[in-house]
Tab-separated table of N, CA and C in Angstrom:
chain	number	residue	atom	x	y	z
A	827	MET	N	56.290	27.516	-0.743
A	827	MET	CA	54.996	27.901	-1.279
A	827	MET	C	54.383	28.922	-0.312
A	828	THR	N	53.886	29.978	-0.861
A	828	THR	CA	53.321	31.041	-0.035
A	828	THR	C	51.943	30.646	0.466
A	829	VAL	N	51.479	31.311	1.491
A	829	VAL	CA	50.164	31.057	2.057
A	829	VAL	C	49.084	31.347	1.014
A	830	ALA	N	49.245	32.411	0.255
A	830	ALA	CA	48.274	32.772	-0.777
A	830	ALA	C	48.187	31.669	-1.824
A	831	ARG	N	49.343	31.130	-2.202
A	831	ARG	CA	49.352	30.062	-3.213
A	831	ARG	C	48.734	28.780	-2.634
A	832	GLN	N	48.988	28.473	-1.369
A	832	GLN	CA	48.406	27.300	-0.726
A	832	GLN	C	46.882	27.438	-0.656
A	833	LEU	N	46.419	28.651	-0.326
A	833	LEU	CA	44.987	28.897	-0.248
A	833	LEU	C	44.341	28.740	-1.625
A	834	LYS	N	44.999	29.258	-2.655
A	834	LYS	CA	44.481	29.148	-4.016
A	834	LYS	C	44.411	27.672	-4.434
A	835	LEU	N	45.422	26.892	-4.103
A	835	LEU	CA	45.463	25.472	-4.423
A	835	LEU	C	44.345	24.729	-3.688
A	836	LEU	N	44.139	25.070	-2.422
A	836	LEU	CA	43.087	24.449	-1.627
A	836	LEU	C	41.712	24.756	-2.210
A	837	LEU	N	41.470	26.013	-2.585
A	837	LEU	CA	40.194	26.388	-3.173
A	837	LEU	C	39.963	25.694	-4.512
A	838	THR	N	41.017	25.571	-5.306
A	838	THR	CA	40.917	24.860	-6.587
A	838	THR	C	40.575	23.398	-6.353
A	839	LEU	N	41.197	22.782	-5.352
A	839	LEU	CA	40.927	21.380	-5.031
A	839	LEU	C	39.485	21.197	-4.556
A	840	LEU	N	39.003	22.106	-3.715
A	840	LEU	CA	37.623	22.027	-3.240
A	840	LEU	C	36.634	22.187	-4.384
A	841	ALA	N	36.917	23.103	-5.293
A	841	ALA	CA	36.046	23.298	-6.455
A	841	ALA	C	36.027	22.039	-7.317
A	842	LEU	N	37.166	21.409	-7.504
A	842	LEU	CA	37.260	20.180	-8.282
A	842	LEU	C	36.462	19.064	-7.624
A	843	LEU	N	36.578	18.940	-6.308
A	843	LEU	CA	35.814	17.912	-5.594
A	843	LEU	C	34.312	18.155	-5.713
A	844	ALA	N	33.897	19.403	-5.652
A	844	ALA	CA	32.477	19.735	-5.810
A	844	ALA	C	31.981	19.350	-7.193
A	845	LEU	N	32.784	19.600	-8.214
A	845	LEU	CA	32.405	19.229	-9.574
A	845	LEU	C	32.293	17.724	-9.728
A	846	VAL	N	33.237	17.010	-9.157
A	846	VAL	CA	33.202	15.543	-9.234
A	846	VAL	C	31.959	15.018	-8.533
A	847	GLY	N	31.609	15.604	-7.379
A	847	GLY	CA	30.405	15.188	-6.665
A	847	GLY	C	29.160	15.432	-7.476
A	848	CYS	N	29.065	16.560	-8.150
A	848	CYS	CA	27.898	16.864	-8.990
A	848	CYS	C	27.837	15.937	-10.183
A	849	ALA	N	28.958	15.640	-10.776
A	849	ALA	CA	28.994	14.778	-11.959
A	849	ALA	C	28.632	13.340	-11.622
A	850	SER	N	28.819	12.942	-10.367
A	850	SER	CA	28.522	11.558	-9.995
A	850	SER	C	27.043	11.357	-9.734
A	851	GLY	N	26.246	12.418	-9.895
A	851	GLY	CA	24.802	12.270	-9.709
A	851	GLY	C	24.424	12.210	-8.253
A	852	GLY	N	25.262	12.729	-7.374
A	852	GLY	CA	24.921	12.722	-5.963
A	852	GLY	C	25.149	11.374	-5.320
A	853	ALA	N	26.096	10.620	-5.837
A	853	ALA	CA	26.388	9.316	-5.263
A	853	ALA	C	26.593	9.465	-3.772
A	854	GLY	N	26.087	8.514	-3.034
A	854	GLY	CA	26.215	8.559	-1.599
A	854	GLY	C	24.952	9.069	-0.921
A	855	ARG	N	23.987	9.575	-1.697
A	855	ARG	CA	22.733	10.044	-1.123
A	855	ARG	C	21.846	8.888	-0.711
A	856	GLY	N	22.115	7.725	-1.177
A	856	GLY	CA	21.281	6.577	-0.872
A	856	GLY	C	20.295	6.306	-1.987
A	857	PRO	N	19.553	5.220	-1.845
A	857	PRO	CA	18.599	4.848	-2.896
A	857	PRO	C	17.427	5.825	-2.965
A	858	SER	N	16.882	5.957	-4.161
A	858	SER	CA	15.717	6.823	-4.377
A	858	SER	C	14.489	6.185	-3.724
A	859	ASP	N	13.413	6.957	-3.621
A	859	ASP	CA	12.174	6.413	-3.076
A	859	ASP	C	11.707	5.209	-3.889
A	860	GLU	N	11.774	5.320	-5.210
A	860	GLU	CA	11.344	4.187	-6.042
A	860	GLU	C	12.214	2.957	-5.804
A	861	GLU	N	13.513	3.142	-5.679
A	861	GLU	CA	14.408	2.006	-5.405
A	861	GLU	C	14.092	1.382	-4.047
A	862	GLN	N	13.770	2.214	-3.060
A	862	GLN	CA	13.404	1.695	-1.746
A	862	GLN	C	12.110	0.894	-1.805
A	863	ILE	N	11.139	1.401	-2.572
A	863	ILE	CA	9.863	0.701	-2.706
A	863	ILE	C	10.042	-0.624	-3.428
A	864	VAL	N	10.846	-0.644	-4.486
A	864	VAL	CA	11.103	-1.888	-5.218
A	864	VAL	C	11.766	-2.911	-4.293
A	865	ALA	N	12.718	-2.474	-3.476
A	865	ALA	CA	13.380	-3.380	-2.532
A	865	ALA	C	12.372	-3.926	-1.516
A	866	LEU	N	11.474	-3.068	-1.033
A	866	LEU	CA	10.432	-3.502	-0.105
A	866	LEU	C	9.552	-4.560	-0.763
A	867	LEU	N	9.091	-4.278	-1.982
A	867	LEU	CA	8.238	-5.228	-2.701
A	867	LEU	C	8.948	-6.548	-2.930
A	868	ASP	N	10.208	-6.483	-3.347
A	868	ASP	CA	10.972	-7.708	-3.586
A	868	ASP	C	11.093	-8.535	-2.313
A	869	GLY	N	11.365	-7.879	-1.186
A	869	GLY	CA	11.476	-8.591	0.085
A	869	GLY	C	10.155	-9.199	0.516
A	870	MET	N	9.095	-8.410	0.421
A	870	MET	CA	7.777	-8.882	0.843
A	870	MET	C	7.288	-10.036	-0.025
A	871	LEU	N	7.443	-9.912	-1.336
A	871	LEU	CA	6.960	-10.945	-2.240
A	871	LEU	C	7.848	-12.189	-2.226
A	872	SER	N	9.130	-12.009	-1.943
A	872	SER	CA	10.017	-13.172	-1.770
A	872	SER	C	9.612	-13.951	-0.528
A	873	ALA	N	9.250	-13.233	0.539
A	873	ALA	CA	8.779	-13.904	1.758
A	873	ALA	C	7.499	-14.684	1.461
A	874	LEU	N	6.607	-14.102	0.666
A	874	LEU	CA	5.381	-14.808	0.286
A	874	LEU	C	5.706	-16.092	-0.468
A	875	GLN	N	6.612	-16.000	-1.437
A	875	GLN	CA	6.979	-17.187	-2.209
A	875	GLN	C	7.650	-18.250	-1.336
A	876	ALA	N	8.328	-17.812	-0.270
A	876	ALA	CA	8.956	-18.752	0.667
A	876	ALA	C	7.951	-19.236	1.713
A	877	GLU	N	6.695	-18.781	1.587
A	877	GLU	CA	5.621	-19.118	2.518
A	877	GLU	C	5.936	-18.649	3.939
A	878	ASP	N	6.676	-17.547	4.042
A	878	ASP	CA	7.075	-16.952	5.317
A	878	ASP	C	6.147	-15.777	5.617
A	879	ILE	N	5.015	-16.081	6.231
A	879	ILE	CA	3.999	-15.061	6.483
A	879	ILE	C	4.518	-14.015	7.473
A	880	GLU	N	5.209	-14.442	8.500
A	880	GLU	CA	5.766	-13.492	9.463
A	880	GLU	C	6.788	-12.575	8.788
A	881	GLY	N	7.587	-13.132	7.885
A	881	GLY	CA	8.561	-12.341	7.135
A	881	GLY	C	7.891	-11.344	6.208
A	882	MET	N	6.739	-11.711	5.697
A	882	MET	CA	5.971	-10.811	4.832
A	882	MET	C	5.337	-9.694	5.665
A	883	ALA	N	4.832	-10.051	6.831
A	883	ALA	CA	4.109	-9.088	7.667
A	883	ALA	C	5.010	-8.006	8.254
A	884	VAL	N	6.319	-8.207	8.274
A	884	VAL	CA	7.197	-7.151	8.804
A	884	VAL	C	7.158	-5.909	7.917
A	885	TYR	N	6.689	-6.048	6.696
A	885	TYR	CA	6.579	-4.912	5.782
A	885	TYR	C	5.261	-4.159	5.963
A	886	TYR	N	4.366	-4.686	6.803
A	886	TYR	CA	3.065	-4.072	7.059
A	886	TYR	C	3.162	-3.111	8.244
A	887	ALA	N	2.505	-1.960	8.129
A	887	ALA	CA	2.410	-1.022	9.243
A	887	ALA	C	1.513	-1.621	10.324
A	888	ASP	N	1.675	-1.174	11.545
A	888	ASP	CA	0.813	-1.647	12.628
A	888	ASP	C	-0.649	-1.317	12.357
A	889	ASP	N	-0.906	-0.229	11.629
A	889	ASP	CA	-2.273	0.165	11.301
A	889	ASP	C	-2.671	-0.265	9.876
A	890	PHE	N	-2.035	-1.314	9.377
A	890	PHE	CA	-2.311	-1.886	8.058
A	890	PHE	C	-3.790	-2.274	7.948
A	891	SER	N	-4.335	-2.129	6.731
A	891	SER	CA	-5.677	-2.644	6.464
A	891	SER	C	-5.674	-3.304	5.093
A	892	GLY	N	-6.397	-4.384	5.009
A	892	GLY	CA	-6.476	-5.120	3.748
A	892	GLY	C	-7.861	-5.703	3.585
A	893	THR	N	-8.026	-6.522	2.574
A	893	THR	CA	-9.335	-7.114	2.302
A	893	THR	C	-9.781	-8.042	3.425
A	894	GLN	N	-8.840	-8.546	4.225
A	894	GLN	CA	-9.168	-9.443	5.326
A	894	GLN	C	-9.246	-8.727	6.672
A	895	GLY	N	-8.972	-7.410	6.678
A	895	GLY	CA	-9.032	-6.656	7.930
A	895	GLY	C	-7.697	-6.031	8.273
A	896	ASP	N	-7.414	-5.941	9.567
A	896	ASP	CA	-6.179	-5.302	10.029
A	896	ASP	C	-4.983	-6.244	9.882
A	897	LYS	N	-3.845	-5.821	10.384
A	897	LYS	CA	-2.611	-6.600	10.242
A	897	LYS	C	-2.745	-7.980	10.875
A	898	ALA	N	-3.304	-8.048	12.078
A	898	ALA	CA	-3.440	-9.338	12.762
A	898	ALA	C	-4.380	-10.273	12.003
A	899	ALA	N	-5.521	-9.761	11.553
A	899	ALA	CA	-6.483	-10.589	10.822
A	899	ALA	C	-5.898	-11.051	9.486
A	900	THR	N	-5.171	-10.155	8.823
A	900	THR	CA	-4.562	-10.508	7.534
A	900	THR	C	-3.496	-11.576	7.727
A	901	THR	N	-2.667	-11.408	8.749
A	901	THR	CA	-1.619	-12.399	9.029
A	901	THR	C	-2.238	-13.748	9.376
A	902	GLN	N	-3.295	-13.737	10.161
A	902	GLN	CA	-3.985	-14.980	10.528
A	902	GLN	C	-4.571	-15.648	9.283
A	903	PHE	N	-5.210	-14.868	8.423
A	903	PHE	CA	-5.790	-15.408	7.192
A	903	PHE	C	-4.705	-16.004	6.298
A	904	LEU	N	-3.612	-15.262	6.095
A	904	LEU	CA	-2.532	-15.752	5.232
A	904	LEU	C	-1.891	-17.015	5.798
A	905	THR	N	-1.784	-17.098	7.108
A	905	THR	CA	-1.239	-18.304	7.748
A	905	THR	C	-2.152	-19.498	7.485
A	906	MET	N	-3.460	-19.299	7.600
A	906	MET	CA	-4.426	-20.362	7.335
A	906	MET	C	-4.331	-20.816	5.872
A	907	VAL	N	-4.254	-19.861	4.965
A	907	VAL	CA	-4.148	-20.187	3.544
A	907	VAL	C	-2.859	-20.968	3.269
A	908	ARG	N	-1.759	-20.518	3.864
A	908	ARG	CA	-0.489	-21.229	3.707
A	908	ARG	C	-0.592	-22.650	4.248
A	909	ASP	N	-1.175	-22.793	5.447
A	909	ASP	CA	-1.279	-24.114	6.075
A	909	ASP	C	-2.141	-25.070	5.275
A	910	GLN	N	-3.035	-24.545	4.445
A	910	GLN	CA	-3.862	-25.385	3.582
A	910	GLN	C	-3.174	-25.673	2.248
A	911	GLY	N	-1.959	-25.158	2.081
A	911	GLY	CA	-1.167	-25.471	0.900
A	911	GLY	C	-1.389	-24.578	-0.300
A	912	PHE	N	-2.145	-23.501	-0.146
A	912	PHE	CA	-2.476	-22.666	-1.297
A	912	PHE	C	-1.309	-21.812	-1.801
A	913	PHE	N	-0.268	-21.626	-0.997
A	913	PHE	CA	0.870	-20.827	-1.452
A	913	PHE	C	1.978	-21.678	-2.071
A	914	ALA	N	1.798	-22.982	-2.084
A	914	ALA	CA	2.812	-23.861	-2.669
A	914	ALA	C	2.973	-23.521	-4.151
A	915	GLY	N	4.173	-23.169	-4.534
A	915	GLY	CA	4.473	-22.868	-5.932
A	915	GLY	C	3.886	-21.563	-6.432
A	916	VAL	N	3.528	-20.654	-5.536
A	916	VAL	CA	2.955	-19.385	-5.978
A	916	VAL	C	3.956	-18.638	-6.855
A	917	GLU	N	3.453	-18.056	-7.931
A	917	GLU	CA	4.296	-17.285	-8.847
A	917	GLU	C	3.903	-15.822	-8.777
A	918	VAL	N	4.905	-14.965	-8.757
A	918	VAL	CA	4.696	-13.530	-8.687
A	918	VAL	C	5.126	-12.919	-10.016
A	919	ASP	N	4.249	-12.121	-10.602
A	919	ASP	CA	4.561	-11.442	-11.856
A	919	ASP	C	4.463	-9.940	-11.621
A	920	GLN	N	5.615	-9.256	-11.727
A	920	GLN	CA	5.650	-7.811	-11.529
A	920	GLN	C	5.873	-7.050	-12.839
A	921	THR	N	5.727	-7.733	-13.971
A	921	THR	CA	6.018	-7.069	-15.244
A	921	THR	C	5.064	-5.910	-15.529
A	922	GLY	N	3.856	-5.947	-14.984
A	922	GLY	CA	2.906	-4.863	-15.187
A	922	GLY	C	2.877	-3.867	-14.039
A	923	ARG	N	3.845	-3.980	-13.160
A	923	ARG	CA	3.866	-3.150	-11.952
A	923	ARG	C	4.047	-1.670	-12.272
A	924	THR	N	3.258	-0.859	-11.601
A	924	THR	CA	3.428	0.588	-11.671
A	924	THR	C	3.590	1.117	-10.250
A	925	ILE	N	4.420	2.138	-10.119
A	925	ILE	CA	4.637	2.784	-8.829
A	925	ILE	C	4.391	4.272	-9.021
A	926	GLU	N	3.466	4.803	-8.257
A	926	GLU	CA	3.178	6.229	-8.292
A	926	GLU	C	3.482	6.802	-6.916
A	927	ILE	N	4.402	7.750	-6.877
A	927	ILE	CA	4.831	8.356	-5.615
A	927	ILE	C	4.326	9.789	-5.577
A	928	ASP	N	3.682	10.134	-4.465
A	928	ASP	CA	3.182	11.488	-4.256
A	928	ASP	C	3.612	11.919	-2.853
A	929	GLY	N	4.800	12.513	-2.782
A	929	GLY	CA	5.328	12.936	-1.486
A	929	GLY	C	5.656	11.754	-0.599
A	930	GLU	N	4.950	11.649	0.510
A	930	GLU	CA	5.190	10.585	1.488
A	930	GLU	C	4.237	9.401	1.307
A	931	GLN	N	3.508	9.371	0.191
A	931	GLN	CA	2.584	8.286	-0.085
A	931	GLN	C	2.884	7.703	-1.464
A	932	ALA	N	2.595	6.421	-1.611
A	932	ALA	CA	2.827	5.758	-2.896
A	932	ALA	C	1.769	4.690	-3.119
A	933	SER	N	1.470	4.460	-4.386
A	933	SER	CA	0.557	3.393	-4.791
A	933	SER	C	1.308	2.465	-5.727
A	934	VAL	N	1.127	1.175	-5.504
A	934	VAL	CA	1.734	0.151	-6.359
A	934	VAL	C	0.596	-0.703	-6.905
A	935	ASN	N	0.570	-0.867	-8.206
A	935	ASN	CA	-0.462	-1.680	-8.851
A	935	ASN	C	0.192	-2.573	-9.900
A	936	GLY	N	-0.619	-3.506	-10.422
A	936	GLY	CA	-0.148	-4.333	-11.524
A	936	GLY	C	0.693	-5.529	-11.123
A	937	ILE	N	0.550	-5.998	-9.888
A	937	ILE	CA	1.261	-7.205	-9.455
A	937	ILE	C	0.270	-8.358	-9.509
A	938	SER	N	0.704	-9.450	-10.110
A	938	SER	CA	-0.152	-10.611	-10.280
A	938	SER	C	0.431	-11.801	-9.529
A	939	LEU	N	-0.441	-12.479	-8.778
A	939	LEU	CA	-0.055	-13.697	-8.061
A	939	LEU	C	-0.817	-14.861	-8.682
A	940	ALA	N	-0.122	-15.942	-8.970
A	940	ALA	CA	-0.763	-17.122	-9.556
A	940	ALA	C	-0.385	-18.347	-8.740
A	941	GLY	N	-1.375	-19.162	-8.448
A	941	GLY	CA	-1.133	-20.385	-7.677
A	941	GLY	C	-2.367	-21.257	-7.705
A	942	MET	N	-2.463	-22.141	-6.709
A	942	MET	CA	-3.605	-23.052	-6.617
A	942	MET	C	-4.923	-22.298	-6.487
A	943	PHE	N	-4.866	-21.077	-6.018
A	943	PHE	CA	-6.047	-20.246	-5.812
A	943	PHE	C	-6.493	-19.541	-7.090
A	944	GLY	N	-5.733	-19.697	-8.167
A	944	GLY	CA	-6.013	-19.008	-9.417
A	944	GLY	C	-5.069	-17.835	-9.592
A	945	VAL	N	-5.535	-16.802	-10.273
A	945	VAL	CA	-4.726	-15.605	-10.496
A	945	VAL	C	-5.372	-14.457	-9.739
A	946	LEU	N	-4.551	-13.721	-9.025
A	946	LEU	CA	-5.031	-12.614	-8.213
A	946	LEU	C	-4.175	-11.391	-8.504
A	947	ALA	N	-4.819	-10.287	-8.874
A	947	ALA	CA	-4.117	-9.020	-9.099
A	947	ALA	C	-4.203	-8.216	-7.804
A	948	VAL	N	-3.046	-7.771	-7.311
A	948	VAL	CA	-3.011	-7.037	-6.054
A	948	VAL	C	-2.318	-5.695	-6.229
A	949	GLY	N	-2.637	-4.807	-5.325
A	949	GLY	CA	-1.993	-3.505	-5.262
A	949	GLY	C	-1.698	-3.174	-3.814
A	950	PHE	N	-0.869	-2.185	-3.608
A	950	PHE	CA	-0.478	-1.800	-2.259
A	950	PHE	C	-0.430	-0.286	-2.141
A	951	GLU	N	-0.789	0.216	-0.976
A	951	GLU	CA	-0.629	1.621	-0.622
A	951	GLU	C	0.486	1.678	0.406
A	952	LEU	N	1.413	2.594	0.192
A	952	LEU	CA	2.553	2.728	1.093
A	952	LEU	C	2.643	4.146	1.622
A	953	GLU	N	3.278	4.272	2.769
A	953	GLU	CA	3.587	5.575	3.338
A	953	GLU	C	5.033	5.572	3.795
A	954	LYS	N	5.642	6.730	3.704
A	954	LYS	CA	7.001	6.889	4.189
A	954	LYS	C	6.911	7.436	5.613
A	955	ARG	N	7.365	6.627	6.557
A	955	ARG	CA	7.314	6.989	7.971
A	955	ARG	C	8.712	6.894	8.555
A	956	ASP	N	9.113	7.938	9.204
A	956	ASP	CA	10.457	7.996	9.788
A	956	ASP	C	11.528	7.633	8.762
A	957	GLY	N	11.317	8.073	7.514
A	957	GLY	CA	12.300	7.865	6.462
A	957	GLY	C	12.262	6.501	5.806
A	958	GLU	N	11.318	5.639	6.203
A	958	GLU	CA	11.218	4.282	5.649
A	958	GLU	C	9.831	4.066	5.060
A	959	TRP	N	9.778	3.375	3.935
A	959	TRP	CA	8.497	3.035	3.319
A	959	TRP	C	7.912	1.806	3.998
A	960	ILE	N	6.592	1.813	4.178
A	960	ILE	CA	5.902	0.686	4.805
A	960	ILE	C	4.532	0.525	4.144
A	961	VAL	N	4.035	-0.699	4.088
A	961	VAL	CA	2.742	-0.988	3.468
A	961	VAL	C	1.630	-0.681	4.471
A	962	VAL	N	0.713	0.185	4.071
A	962	VAL	CA	-0.403	0.542	4.946
A	962	VAL	C	-1.719	-0.092	4.500
A	963	ALA	N	-1.791	-0.532	3.247
A	963	ALA	CA	-3.022	-1.162	2.756
A	963	ALA	C	-2.706	-2.059	1.566
A	964	GLN	N	-3.525	-3.095	1.448
A	964	GLN	CA	-3.448	-3.989	0.297
A	964	GLN	C	-4.814	-3.996	-0.371
A	965	THR	N	-4.802	-3.974	-1.689
A	965	THR	CA	-6.053	-3.991	-2.433
A	965	THR	C	-6.039	-5.127	-3.448
A	966	GLN	N	-7.206	-5.543	-3.862
A	966	GLN	CA	-7.325	-6.492	-4.958
A	966	GLN	C	-7.878	-5.723	-6.131
A	967	GLU	N	-7.250	-5.912	-7.274
A	967	GLU	CA	-7.663	-5.174	-8.481
A	967	GLU	C	-8.709	-5.958	-9.245
């Protein structure tokens, strides 16, 4: 096989690989921002249902703010609520969840928590920092 023919074969193979990569939808790029946010929410809310406040708080930014104050005050409040039994059997409903992404910021609304405390609609503000999404604020709807 001549060098010219080998080069032509190599270029044809590279072109074929490029086409396969495009057809696969960019497989290997990793999860989309929305997929990352959904995974974050699932982890955070699963920790809540397991009454694991520390596990839930790992999703909060150090400069988090919520209805109870900063990250430390919120964690302290949630621990007190858990210790009083209010999270026992808490149910999370995400069927009305909406995610709006605007660059490095996102808003999540339409999450409902039901338990001994009644029904509470919550939302979250997130930011993408160092390539990872993190919760910077919690709101009550």
